[in-house]
Amino acid sequence: MELAECAQAARARVPRPEDFDYAAYEEFFSLYLVIFTKRAIKWAKLLKGGGGIRRSVTVGLRPRWTKSLDTTTNCFKGESSPSLEEAIRTDLNRTFPDNVRFRKTAEPCVGYCQGMNYIAGYLILITKSEEESFWLLDALVGRILPNYYSPAMLGLKTDQEVLAELVRMKLPAVAALMDDGHGVLWTLLVSGWFNCLFMDILPVETVLRIWDCLFNEGSKIIFRVALTLIKQHQAFILEASSVPDICDKFKQITKGDFVTECHTFMQNCKIFSEPGSLSMTTITRLPENSRAALLAQG
Amino acid sequence: MAETYDFLFKFLVIGSAGTGKSCLLHQFIENKFKQDSNHTIGVEFGSRVVTVGGKTVKLQIWDTAGQERFRSVTRSYYRGAAGALLVYDITSRETYNSLAAWLTDARTLASPNIVVILCGNKKDLDPEREVTFLEASRFAQENELMFLETSALTGENVEEAFLKCARTILNKIDSGELDPERTGSGVQCGDASLRQLRQPRSAQAVAPQPCGC
C-alpha cells in the first residue's frame, strides 16, 4: 500500500501533456507494479542483510541508496562566491520547469555544473530529504563519477571517449559512420546522457532503475545502457546520412517501448548481456588512453 | 520529401547562460515562445529554410550551452560556421561583459570572417534594463558587428536577426568575398546554386587556354 502510494505520488507530480496515453500508462503500471512489489521485498531482505547486489530498488526503498555510501566523505569547503550563486540562480527556474514540485525549490549548493541540477532535483524528489540528497550527490560527484562536473569536465569527456572506443570495438559499423569526417560528434550525441545520467532523456522509471545500478555498482552501467541503446537501434542509426540526421536518430532511440519497458530493458539480459562482455579491465584501461589523448589535445 | 535550397548556412547561437539563446532559436523555428525552457546541455540544433534576396537558404542553427565550463565542449562545434548570433541579456550586465570573450572564441575557432550579429535579448524587460542600446551599439560598431535588440518572448526582431545575418552572408558570396566552395566557409551549395556556379566554370574550361609556347 505504502509503495503503491509512493509510486503514484512520484508520478502524479508531472502534469500530463494533452496527448498523454492514459490507457497505455495504466496498462504499463498494472503490470509493472507487480514486479515492483516483488523487488521491494527482495531489496528489503538484501538491505537488512547488508548485501550489495543490484536489480531494482523500489521507490519506497530508494531513499536508502544512502546505505551504499561511505559514512562520512570529505565535506565541501564552504567557499561561496557570487558568480557561483548567480549560475545556480540562473538555472533554478529551468530545472524540471514542467514539474510542479520544482517551481520554487532550491538545490543543495556544491560546486555547480549544469546537469547537477537535474540530478540533485530528482534526488530530492525521490528521497524527500535534502540531507540525503546532498550525500548522494556528494557520492556521485566525488566517488562514482569523479571529474564529471569539475570545471574541465575531464571525467565526462574521458568517458565519452571510452564509449566511442567501446563502440569501435563492439559496433564497428556505427563507429565508422561517426568517424566518417565527424570527429567531434560523440560529445554532441551523448553529453546529455552522461551529464544528466539519462535523467530527462529516458523515461523516469527507466532512469531510476539505471540509478539503482549506478549507486550500487558504479559508473559502468552508463556504458552498458549507452551501448544497449546504440546496439538495439544500429540499423536505424546507420540510415543516417548527415550530422543532423545522426543527432535526430540518437534522440529518437531514447524514446519508445524499448526504453519504456524498463523491467525488460534492465532485466531481460539486455543491459547485462546485449553489449557483449564489458570487463572492468577494458573500462579501466580505456580511460587512461583516452585521458592521455584528451590532455594531448589541450 | 527532399528539401531544395540554393545554399545551406551553418549558424551558431552563442553567449552566456540564461540569455535566451534556445528561446530565440525556438521562436525563430516554431514562431512561439518556449515557456518551460530547460538549460541546454552541450549542443542542440534546429533548421529552417528561408527566402532571402530571391535565394532559398537553409539555416542549420547550432544552439550551444552557455555555462562557462561547457565552453570546452561547445567550442568543437564552432568550426566552419558562416554566421553567429552573439546573445546577451539587456537586464544583465554580466552577460554583456563576457561578450568580448565569446566573440574572440567565434573569430578564432569558427572563422575570422564569420558574420556576427549582436542580439540584446529580453527587450521586453525594459524596466529592468542594465545595458543601454547606445552602449551596446557602440560595442557592435567597434567590433564590426551588426546589432539588434530582440525579444524571444514577443518575437520582436527575432526573424530579422537571423535574416539579416543570412543576407549579409549572401552579399559576401555575391561580391566574391566569401567562396562557398572553400571548405570551412560554413556554406554549402544546394542543387540549384551548384548548377549556377558550375556553368560559367565549364564555359571557361571550353574556351581555348592561352598556350605557353
XYZ file of N, CA, C and O in Angstrom, chain A residues 19-200:
728
model
N -1.722 14.937 -25.232
C -1.796 13.682 -25.972
C -1.360 12.488 -25.120
O -0.994 11.446 -25.640
N -1.356 12.668 -23.789
C -0.899 11.598 -22.915
C -1.778 10.360 -23.066
O -3.007 10.433 -23.050
N -1.122 9.202 -23.225
C -1.855 7.967 -23.464
C -2.165 7.285 -22.124
O -1.380 6.499 -21.616
N -3.312 7.607 -21.558
C -3.659 7.089 -20.234
C -3.822 5.574 -20.235
O -3.442 4.892 -19.286
N -4.379 5.054 -21.318
C -4.624 3.618 -21.380
C -3.299 2.852 -21.328
O -3.132 1.923 -20.530
N -2.339 3.297 -22.138
C -1.041 2.627 -22.182
C -0.332 2.749 -20.835
O 0.323 1.817 -20.359
N -0.499 3.918 -20.216
C 0.114 4.192 -18.925
C -0.438 3.241 -17.863
O 0.316 2.628 -17.101
N -1.754 3.107 -17.843
C -2.396 2.202 -16.885
C -1.945 0.765 -17.117
O -1.635 0.033 -16.178
N -1.894 0.392 -18.369
C -1.512 -0.973 -18.716
C -0.093 -1.252 -18.231
O 0.192 -2.271 -17.626
N 0.797 -0.297 -18.517
C 2.188 -0.459 -18.109
C 2.289 -0.634 -16.599
O 2.935 -1.544 -16.100
N 1.600 0.248 -15.849
C 1.765 0.194 -14.408
C 1.043 -0.959 -13.742
O 1.473 -1.451 -12.693
N -0.052 -1.421 -14.360
C -0.724 -2.558 -13.740
C 0.203 -3.773 -13.773
O 0.226 -4.580 -12.850
N 1.010 -3.872 -14.831
C 1.960 -4.980 -14.904
C 3.187 -4.699 -14.048
O 3.696 -5.547 -13.330
N 3.668 -3.443 -14.154
C 4.933 -3.123 -13.511
C 4.846 -3.105 -11.995
O 5.801 -3.458 -11.311
N 3.683 -2.749 -11.464
C 3.565 -2.672 -10.007
C 3.780 -4.040 -9.341
O 4.263 -4.116 -8.214
N 3.426 -5.092 -10.061
C 3.639 -6.430 -9.514
C 5.136 -6.707 -9.367
O 5.622 -7.114 -8.309
N 5.861 -6.423 -10.450
C 7.323 -6.607 -10.440
C 7.925 -5.759 -9.341
O 8.769 -6.180 -8.556
N 7.432 -4.532 -9.302
C 7.857 -3.520 -8.373
C 7.761 -3.999 -6.916
O 8.685 -3.873 -6.119
N 6.618 -4.597 -6.597
C 6.385 -5.050 -5.238
C 7.311 -6.220 -4.893
O 7.873 -6.272 -3.801
N 7.483 -7.145 -5.845
C 8.381 -8.276 -5.610
C 9.790 -7.777 -5.331
O 10.470 -8.253 -4.432
N 10.207 -6.808 -6.125
C 11.551 -6.241 -5.960
C 11.687 -5.597 -4.585
O 12.719 -5.677 -3.962
N 10.617 -4.952 -4.165
C 10.658 -4.255 -2.875
C 10.961 -5.246 -1.760
O 11.794 -4.995 -0.886
N 10.312 -6.398 -1.845
C 10.510 -7.400 -0.815
C 11.946 -7.924 -0.862
O 12.623 -8.021 0.157
N 12.441 -8.183 -2.077
C 13.812 -8.666 -2.223
C 14.818 -7.666 -1.679
O 15.753 -8.008 -0.982
N 14.599 -6.402 -2.052
C 15.528 -5.373 -1.607
C 15.507 -5.198 -0.097
O 16.560 -4.980 0.509
N 14.318 -5.286 0.459
C 14.212 -5.145 1.905
C 15.069 -6.206 2.575
O 15.795 -5.926 3.537
N 15.008 -7.435 2.052
C 15.806 -8.516 2.611
C 17.294 -8.243 2.438
O 18.078 -8.386 3.363
N 17.650 -7.854 1.221
C 19.059 -7.620 0.920
C 19.665 -6.533 1.789
O 20.758 -6.668 2.322
N 18.924 -5.451 1.923
C 19.461 -4.331 2.676
C 19.583 -4.667 4.151
O 20.492 -4.215 4.830
N 18.671 -5.483 4.639
C 18.756 -5.916 6.030
C 20.022 -6.718 6.235
O 20.731 -6.571 7.203
N 20.312 -7.554 5.244
C 21.497 -8.400 5.336
C 22.763 -7.667 4.935
O 23.844 -8.225 4.993
N 22.642 -6.425 4.507
C 23.819 -5.643 4.150
C 24.457 -6.085 2.837
O 25.587 -5.739 2.536
N 23.724 -6.854 2.025
C 24.280 -7.316 0.751
C 24.422 -6.180 -0.238
O 23.828 -5.131 -0.078
N 25.200 -6.370 -1.270
C 25.417 -5.278 -2.213
C 25.040 -5.619 -3.638
O 25.745 -5.269 -4.567
N 23.927 -6.324 -3.790
C 23.563 -6.754 -5.145
C 22.690 -5.723 -5.832
O 22.138 -4.838 -5.191
N 22.598 -5.777 -7.181
C 21.801 -4.775 -7.911
C 20.332 -5.139 -8.099
O 19.552 -5.189 -7.178
N 19.852 -5.344 -9.280
C 18.425 -5.454 -9.594
C 17.729 -4.133 -9.278
O 18.363 -3.107 -9.182
N 16.425 -4.201 -9.072
C 15.733 -2.926 -8.969
C 15.466 -2.507 -7.529
O 15.097 -3.306 -6.691
N 15.659 -1.253 -7.261
C 15.294 -0.696 -5.969
C 13.952 -0.005 -6.160
O 13.751 0.672 -7.145
N 13.042 -0.211 -5.244
C 11.732 0.410 -5.459
C 11.739 1.829 -4.934
O 12.626 2.219 -4.180
N 10.745 2.559 -5.335
C 10.668 3.955 -4.913
C 10.697 4.062 -3.391
O 11.395 4.884 -2.825
N 9.976 3.188 -2.732
C 9.923 3.237 -1.278
C 11.286 3.044 -0.631
O 11.556 3.577 0.437
N 12.118 2.243 -1.292
C 13.422 1.961 -0.709
C 14.530 2.844 -1.244
O 15.630 2.869 -0.713
N 14.247 3.565 -2.329
C 15.316 4.342 -2.947
C 15.972 5.340 -2.007
O 17.166 5.567 -2.105
N 15.213 5.909 -1.063
C 15.891 6.794 -0.125
C 17.077 6.096 0.541
O 17.985 6.739 1.021
N 17.054 4.766 0.543
C 18.145 4.065 1.223
C 19.341 3.796 0.344
O 20.207 3.022 0.691
N 19.363 4.440 -0.830
C 20.584 4.431 -1.631
C 21.754 4.827 -0.741
O 22.866 4.380 -0.912
N 21.403 5.700 0.210
C 22.428 6.231 1.116
C 23.170 5.128 1.839
O 24.298 5.316 2.249
N 22.506 3.979 1.994
C 23.166 2.881 2.682
C 24.454 2.464 1.999
O 25.359 1.914 2.619
N 24.501 2.680 0.695
C 25.682 2.257 -0.035
C 26.805 3.288 0.055
O 27.861 3.121 -0.513
N 26.569 4.340 0.780
C 27.584 5.389 0.859
C 28.565 5.150 1.990
O 28.256 4.525 2.989
N 29.757 5.670 1.779
C 30.686 5.709 2.902
C 30.074 6.658 3.920
O 29.428 7.625 3.551
N 30.289 6.369 5.189
C 29.588 7.156 6.198
C 29.885 8.648 6.120
O 28.984 9.454 5.962
N 31.150 8.992 6.220
C 31.445 10.414 6.036
C 32.467 10.599 4.937
O 33.582 10.099 5.033
N 32.081 11.267 3.899
C 33.043 11.609 2.857
C 33.510 13.020 3.122
O 33.000 13.703 4.007
N 34.469 13.428 2.329
C 35.000 14.770 2.552
C 33.926 15.846 2.432
O 33.134 15.842 1.528
N 33.915 16.749 3.372
C 32.934 17.829 3.333
C 33.413 18.915 2.379
O 34.588 19.059 2.107
N 32.452 19.650 1.858
C 32.830 20.719 0.951
C 33.318 21.908 1.745
O 32.732 22.302 2.727
N 34.401 22.454 1.279
C 34.896 23.653 1.949
C 33.981 24.801 1.557
O 33.791 25.070 0.383
N 33.444 25.447 2.559
C 32.367 26.397 2.296
C 32.743 27.687 1.617
O 32.490 28.763 2.127
N 33.357 27.585 0.426
C 33.617 28.816 -0.313
C 32.342 29.227 -1.026
O 31.847 28.494 -1.863
N 31.833 30.406 -0.707
C 30.697 30.829 -1.510
C 31.170 31.973 -2.384
O 31.974 32.795 -1.981
N 30.735 31.980 -3.616
C 31.144 33.062 -4.490
C 29.918 33.574 -5.227
O 29.025 32.817 -5.568
N 29.871 34.887 -5.447
C 28.690 35.481 -6.093
C 28.443 34.887 -7.475
O 27.304 34.650 -7.854
N 29.517 34.603 -8.229
C 29.301 34.120 -9.591
C 28.718 32.709 -9.577
O 27.930 32.332 -10.433
N 29.127 31.948 -8.556
C 28.589 30.592 -8.412
C 27.095 30.660 -8.101
O 26.284 29.960 -8.698
N 26.767 31.556 -7.183
C 25.363 31.716 -6.807
C 24.534 32.158 -7.993
O 23.431 31.686 -8.211
N 25.123 33.050 -8.789
C 24.434 33.575 -9.958
C 24.134 32.434 -10.941
O 23.030 32.322 -11.473
N 25.148 31.573 -11.123
C 24.989 30.457 -12.062
C 23.865 29.532 -11.617
O 23.080 29.043 -12.420
N 23.790 29.304 -10.319
C 22.747 28.417 -9.800
C 21.383 29.079 -9.942
O 20.416 28.470 -10.369
N 21.360 30.375 -9.603
C 20.101 31.102 -9.687
C 19.546 31.078 -11.118
O 18.356 30.918 -11.328
N 20.460 31.209 -12.083
C 20.034 31.212 -13.483
C 19.257 29.948 -13.821
O 18.311 29.979 -14.581
N 19.698 28.825 -13.275
C 19.084 27.550 -13.631
C 17.936 27.136 -12.720
O 17.254 26.162 -12.996
N 17.740 27.889 -11.634
C 16.713 27.487 -10.677
C 15.353 27.318 -11.325
O 14.666 26.345 -11.094
N 14.995 28.257 -12.164
C 13.675 28.161 -12.791
C 13.694 27.320 -14.054
O 12.709 27.195 -14.740
N 14.873 26.745 -14.340
C 14.945 25.943 -15.551
C 15.221 24.478 -15.220
O 15.654 23.708 -16.046
N 15.018 24.107 -13.959
C 15.217 22.729 -13.571
C 13.848 22.076 -13.461
O 13.051 22.492 -12.631
N 13.604 21.074 -14.276
C 12.278 20.451 -14.357
C 11.197 21.525 -14.370
O 10.338 21.567 -13.496
N 11.268 22.435 -15.355
C 10.333 23.563 -15.322
C 8.874 23.130 -15.392
O 7.993 23.864 -14.991
N 8.639 21.902 -15.881
C 7.248 21.482 -16.003
C 6.796 20.666 -14.791
O 5.717 20.110 -14.769
N 7.651 20.577 -13.778
C 7.297 19.785 -12.611
C 6.882 20.701 -11.471
O 7.671 21.524 -11.003
N 5.645 20.549 -11.017
C 5.106 21.496 -10.035
C 5.953 21.580 -8.766
O 6.103 22.638 -8.191
N 6.527 20.448 -8.360
C 7.332 20.450 -7.146
C 8.547 21.364 -7.245
O 9.160 21.716 -6.268
N 8.943 21.662 -8.501
C 10.183 22.386 -8.675
C 10.018 23.856 -8.917
O 10.963 24.587 -9.132
N 8.789 24.307 -8.882
C 8.575 25.712 -9.193
C 9.331 26.608 -8.232
O 9.794 27.658 -8.583
N 9.496 26.156 -7.007
C 10.156 27.060 -6.055
C 11.188 26.340 -5.188
O 11.378 26.662 -4.040
N 11.839 25.359 -5.725
C 12.736 24.573 -4.895
C 14.197 24.932 -5.142
O 14.611 25.130 -6.265
N 14.936 24.978 -4.081
C 16.369 25.219 -4.215
C 17.104 23.885 -4.220
O 16.561 22.873 -3.832
N 18.305 23.876 -4.706
C 19.072 22.632 -4.692
C 20.278 22.774 -3.773
O 20.708 23.871 -3.485
N 20.818 21.663 -3.291
C 21.972 21.762 -2.414
C 23.123 22.435 -3.154
O 23.349 22.162 -4.325
N 23.798 23.302 -2.464
C 24.817 24.094 -3.134
C 26.205 23.487 -3.020
O 26.812 23.487 -1.965
N 26.679 22.932 -4.097
C 28.069 22.482 -4.170
C 28.648 23.110 -5.429
O 27.940 23.798 -6.131
N 29.917 22.916 -5.709
C 30.482 23.471 -6.948
C 29.530 23.138 -8.069
O 29.194 21.986 -8.266
N 29.087 24.147 -8.806
C 27.914 23.891 -9.626
C 28.221 23.753 -11.109
O 28.856 24.598 -11.718
N 27.748 22.676 -11.675
C 27.845 22.469 -13.104
C 26.461 22.128 -13.608
O 25.752 21.338 -12.979
N 26.044 22.725 -14.712
C 24.732 22.402 -15.261
C 24.641 20.902 -15.480
O 25.577 20.286 -15.951
N 23.500 20.368 -15.140
C 23.348 18.914 -15.212
C 23.148 18.406 -13.801
O 22.274 17.596 -13.521
N 23.959 18.956 -12.875
C 23.821 18.572 -11.472
C 22.456 18.965 -10.937
O 21.923 18.307 -10.042
N 21.904 20.040 -11.494
C 20.590 20.484 -11.026
C 19.527 19.409 -11.266
O 18.653 19.191 -10.446
N 19.642 18.723 -12.398
C 18.690 17.652 -12.682
C 18.852 16.502 -11.692
O 17.883 15.946 -11.202
N 20.115 16.170 -11.458
C 20.393 15.049 -10.579
C 19.913 15.376 -9.168
O 19.145 14.630 -8.557
N 20.392 16.529 -8.678
C 20.031 16.937 -7.319
C 18.521 17.034 -7.199
O 17.923 16.562 -6.224
N 17.918 17.617 -8.209
C 16.475 17.791 -8.197
C 15.768 16.465 -8.064
O 14.864 16.313 -7.228
N 16.200 15.506 -8.833
C 15.497 14.235 -8.768
C 15.783 13.484 -7.481
O 14.922 12.803 -6.945
N 17.002 13.644 -6.983
C 17.330 13.006 -5.705
C 16.393 13.509 -4.614
O 15.901 12.743 -3.786
N 16.134 14.811 -4.648
C 15.244 15.379 -3.625
C 13.826 14.838 -3.772
O 13.179 14.478 -2.797
N 13.384 14.737 -5.014
C 12.041 14.187 -5.231
C 11.935 12.774 -4.685
O 10.924 12.388 -4.108
N 12.969 11.994 -4.890
C 12.925 10.595 -4.514
C 13.134 10.399 -3.015
O 12.390 9.688 -2.348
N 14.184 11.034 -2.487
C 14.495 10.787 -1.074
C 13.647 11.661 -0.156
O 13.530 11.368 1.032
N 13.105 12.742 -0.695
C 12.360 13.724 0.090
C 13.198 14.265 1.243
O 12.667 14.665 2.267
N 14.510 14.206 1.088
C 15.367 14.703 2.159
C 16.557 15.419 1.538
O 17.285 14.853 0.727
N 16.711 16.684 1.900
C 17.812 17.450 1.328
C 19.149 16.888 1.772
O 20.108 16.867 1.027
N 19.179 16.420 3.007
C 20.455 15.938 3.524
C 20.891 14.671 2.804
O 22.029 14.552 2.350
N 19.966 13.738 2.668
C 20.311 12.503 1.962
C 20.677 12.800 0.510
O 21.621 12.231 -0.031
N 19.928 13.695 -0.088
C 20.228 14.071 -1.467
C 21.630 14.629 -1.581
O 22.371 14.332 -2.505
N 21.971 15.449 -0.602
C 23.290 16.057 -0.602
C 24.380 14.996 -0.576
O 25.339 15.035 -1.347
N 24.216 14.018 0.299
C 25.264 12.998 0.406
C 25.297 12.070 -0.804
O 26.354 11.604 -1.210
N 24.133 11.840 -1.381
C 24.103 11.030 -2.606
C 24.798 11.767 -3.749
O 25.575 11.194 -4.503
N 24.521 13.057 -3.814
C 25.156 13.876 -4.839
C 26.663 13.912 -4.609
O 27.461 13.821 -5.541
N 27.009 14.012 -3.335
C 28.421 14.018 -2.967
C 29.099 12.724 -3.420
O 30.208 12.728 -3.947
N 28.402 11.607 -3.224
C 28.966 10.318 -3.626
C 29.137 10.259 -5.142
O 30.151 9.780 -5.649
N 28.155 10.781 -5.864
C 28.234 10.780 -7.325
C 29.402 11.629 -7.808
O 30.239 11.185 -8.585
N 29.420 12.860 -7.313
C 30.397 13.829 -7.793
C 31.812 13.441 -7.363
O 32.765 13.574 -8.129
N 31.914 12.949 -6.141
C 33.242 12.690 -5.609
C 33.766 11.290 -5.882
O 34.948 11.098 -6.131
N 32.884 10.292 -5.835
C 33.383 8.924 -5.874
C 32.957 8.165 -7.130
O 33.772 7.555 -7.805
N 31.665 8.211 -7.440
C 31.174 7.371 -8.538
C 31.537 7.967 -9.897
O 31.913 7.253 -10.814
N 31.452 9.280 -9.999
C 31.739 9.931 -11.281
C 32.763 11.054 -11.105
O 32.460 12.224 -11.332
N 33.979 10.704 -10.721
C 34.952 11.763 -10.449
C 35.202 12.612 -11.703
O 35.265 12.093 -12.810
N 35.291 13.918 -11.497
C 35.597 14.874 -12.571
C 34.529 14.995 -13.656
O 34.808 15.526 -14.720
N 33.349 14.496 -13.382
C 32.277 14.697 -14.366
C 31.841 16.153 -14.362
O 31.502 16.708 -15.383
N 31.787 16.741 -13.186
C 31.216 18.079 -13.057
C 32.257 19.124 -12.664
O 31.901 20.227 -12.316
N 33.513 18.748 -12.728
C 34.568 19.706 -12.403
C 34.696 20.690 -13.563
O 34.184 20.438 -14.647
N 35.371 21.833 -13.326
C 35.412 22.850 -14.382
C 35.875 22.317 -15.746
O 35.332 22.706 -16.772
N 36.854 21.443 -15.769
C 37.330 20.958 -17.073
C 36.497 19.779 -17.574
O 36.621 19.388 -18.731
N 35.685 19.213 -16.717
C 34.823 18.069 -17.041
C 35.607 16.935 -17.711
O 35.129 16.294 -18.644
N 36.804 16.731 -17.214
C 37.676 15.754 -17.848
C 37.132 14.328 -17.726
O 37.259 13.527 -18.645
N 36.505 14.044 -16.576
C 35.956 12.703 -16.378
C 34.870 12.393 -17.388
O 34.854 11.320 -17.999
N 34.003 13.362 -17.598
C 32.912 13.183 -18.554
C 33.448 13.043 -19.971
O 33.040 12.163 -20.730
N 34.413 13.896 -20.299
C 34.988 13.830 -21.645
C 35.698 12.504 -21.859
O 35.614 11.915 -22.936
N 36.402 12.065 -20.809
C 37.106 10.790 -20.923
C 36.111 9.668 -21.175
O 36.314 8.841 -22.068
N 35.025 9.664 -20.414
C 34.056 8.581 -20.558
C 33.377 8.600 -21.924
O 33.014 7.560 -22.454
N 33.222 9.796 -22.497
C 32.675 9.857 -23.850
C 33.622 9.200 -24.846
O 33.209 8.504 -25.767
N 34.915 9.443 -24.608
C 35.922 8.808 -25.462
C 35.921 7.297 -25.267
O 36.095 6.534 -26.202
N 35.742 6.901 -24.001
C 35.680 5.469 -23.702
C 34.505 4.838 -24.444
O 34.639 3.781 -25.058
N 33.367 5.520 -24.402
C 32.198 4.994 -25.112
C 32.502 4.884 -26.615
O 32.212 3.868 -27.246
N 33.134 5.927 -27.151
C 33.491 5.905 -28.576
C 34.365 4.684 -28.865
O 34.159 3.972 -29.851
N 35.302 4.446 -27.971
C 36.225 3.309 -28.141
C 35.469 1.982 -28.041
O 35.700 1.060 -28.835
N 34.554 1.899 -27.098
C 33.759 0.678 -26.937
C 32.897 0.433 -28.176
O 32.738 -0.703 -28.614
N 32.355 1.519 -28.730
C 31.542 1.371 -29.942
C 32.441 0.891 -31.089
O 32.053 0.023 -31.868
N 33.645 1.431 -31.150
C 34.589 0.983 -32.180
C 34.840 -0.516 -32.062
O 34.924 -1.223 -33.043
N 34.950 -0.995 -30.814
C 35.231 -2.420 -30.593
C 34.021 -3.299 -30.868
O 34.139 -4.378 -31.424
N 32.858 -2.816 -30.429
C 31.688 -3.701 -30.424
C 30.708 -3.449 -31.565
O 29.953 -4.350 -31.944
N 30.657 -2.211 -32.025
C 29.705 -1.885 -33.091
C 30.425 -1.095 -34.185
O 30.152 0.093 -34.411
N 31.364 -1.747 -34.847
C 32.250 -1.020 -35.771
C 31.518 -0.265 -36.878
O 31.991 0.780 -37.318
N 30.353 -0.762 -37.295
C 29.637 -0.072 -38.387
C 29.185 1.312 -37.929
O 29.311 2.297 -38.666
N 28.678 1.387 -36.690
C 28.257 2.681 -36.147
C 29.472 3.587 -35.978
O 29.440 4.771 -36.322
N 30.547 3.007 -35.479
C 31.772 3.787 -35.283
C 32.256 4.363 -36.612
O 32.656 5.527 -36.677
N 32.154 3.572 -37.661
C 32.606 4.031 -38.982
C 31.775 5.234 -39.434
O 32.309 6.195 -39.977
N 30.471 5.177 -39.165
C 29.596 6.287 -39.520
C 30.024 7.571 -38.809
O 30.060 8.653 -39.387
N 30.365 7.430 -37.516
C 30.771 8.591 -36.713
C 32.126 9.127 -37.155
O 32.330 10.329 -37.239
N 33.039 8.200 -37.386
C 34.401 8.631 -37.703
C 34.502 9.220 -39.098
O 35.451 9.908 -39.429
N 33.490 8.954 -39.906
C 33.479 9.418 -41.277
C 33.391 10.944 -41.344
O 32.366 11.525 -41.673
N 34.489 11.570 -41.010
C 34.548 13.026 -41.134
C 33.883 13.823 -40.031
O 33.858 15.040 -40.077
N 33.327 13.131 -39.033
C 32.689 13.882 -37.945
C 33.407 13.593 -36.629
O 32.814 13.049 -35.714
N 34.651 13.951 -36.543
C 35.467 13.584 -35.395
C 34.910 13.957 -34.033
O 35.118 13.250 -33.062
N 34.171 15.070 -33.962
C 33.768 15.565 -32.650
C 32.354 15.165 -32.282
O 31.795 15.615 -31.301
N 31.771 14.298 -33.049
C 30.355 14.060 -32.918
C 29.901 13.447 -31.598
O 28.804 13.719 -31.136
N 30.734 12.618 -31.009
C 30.274 11.895 -29.824
C 29.778 12.806 -28.709
O 28.769 12.549 -28.087
N 30.508 13.896 -28.462
C 30.068 14.825 -27.420
C 28.677 15.346 -27.719
O 27.844 15.459 -26.825
N 28.468 15.650 -28.978
C 27.188 16.206 -29.387
C 26.055 15.227 -29.093
O 24.984 15.599 -28.643
N 26.319 13.956 -29.313
C 25.278 12.952 -29.176
C 25.031 12.520 -27.751
O 23.899 12.301 -27.346
N 26.100 12.362 -27.000
C 25.931 11.703 -25.711
C 26.262 12.555 -24.493
O 26.150 12.058 -23.373
N 26.638 13.828 -24.664
C 26.984 14.588 -23.462
C 25.785 14.688 -22.519
O 25.948 14.671 -21.309
N 24.589 14.743 -23.083
C 23.391 14.765 -22.235
C 23.213 13.460 -21.468
O 22.828 13.473 -20.305
N 23.506 12.357 -22.117
C 23.375 11.056 -21.461
C 24.278 10.996 -20.228
O 23.854 10.585 -19.158
N 25.520 11.404 -20.425
C 26.492 11.327 -19.334
C 26.248 12.429 -18.310
O 26.324 12.194 -17.118
N 25.992 13.623 -18.813
C 25.874 14.773 -17.930
C 24.660 14.679 -17.013
O 24.736 15.025 -15.834
N 23.547 14.196 -17.529
C 22.326 14.116 -16.721
C 22.045 12.696 -16.271
O 20.990 12.440 -15.676
N 22.937 11.779 -16.569
C 22.763 10.371 -16.196
C 21.395 9.870 -16.651
O 20.684 9.212 -15.906
N 21.063 10.230 -17.870
C 19.838 9.809 -18.558
C 18.567 10.473 -18.022
O 17.487 10.254 -18.543
N 18.705 11.283 -16.973
C 17.537 11.997 -16.468
C 17.055 12.966 -17.539
O 17.851 13.635 -18.181
N 15.747 13.013 -17.745
C 15.145 13.873 -18.756
C 15.438 13.374 -20.173
O 15.142 14.051 -21.141
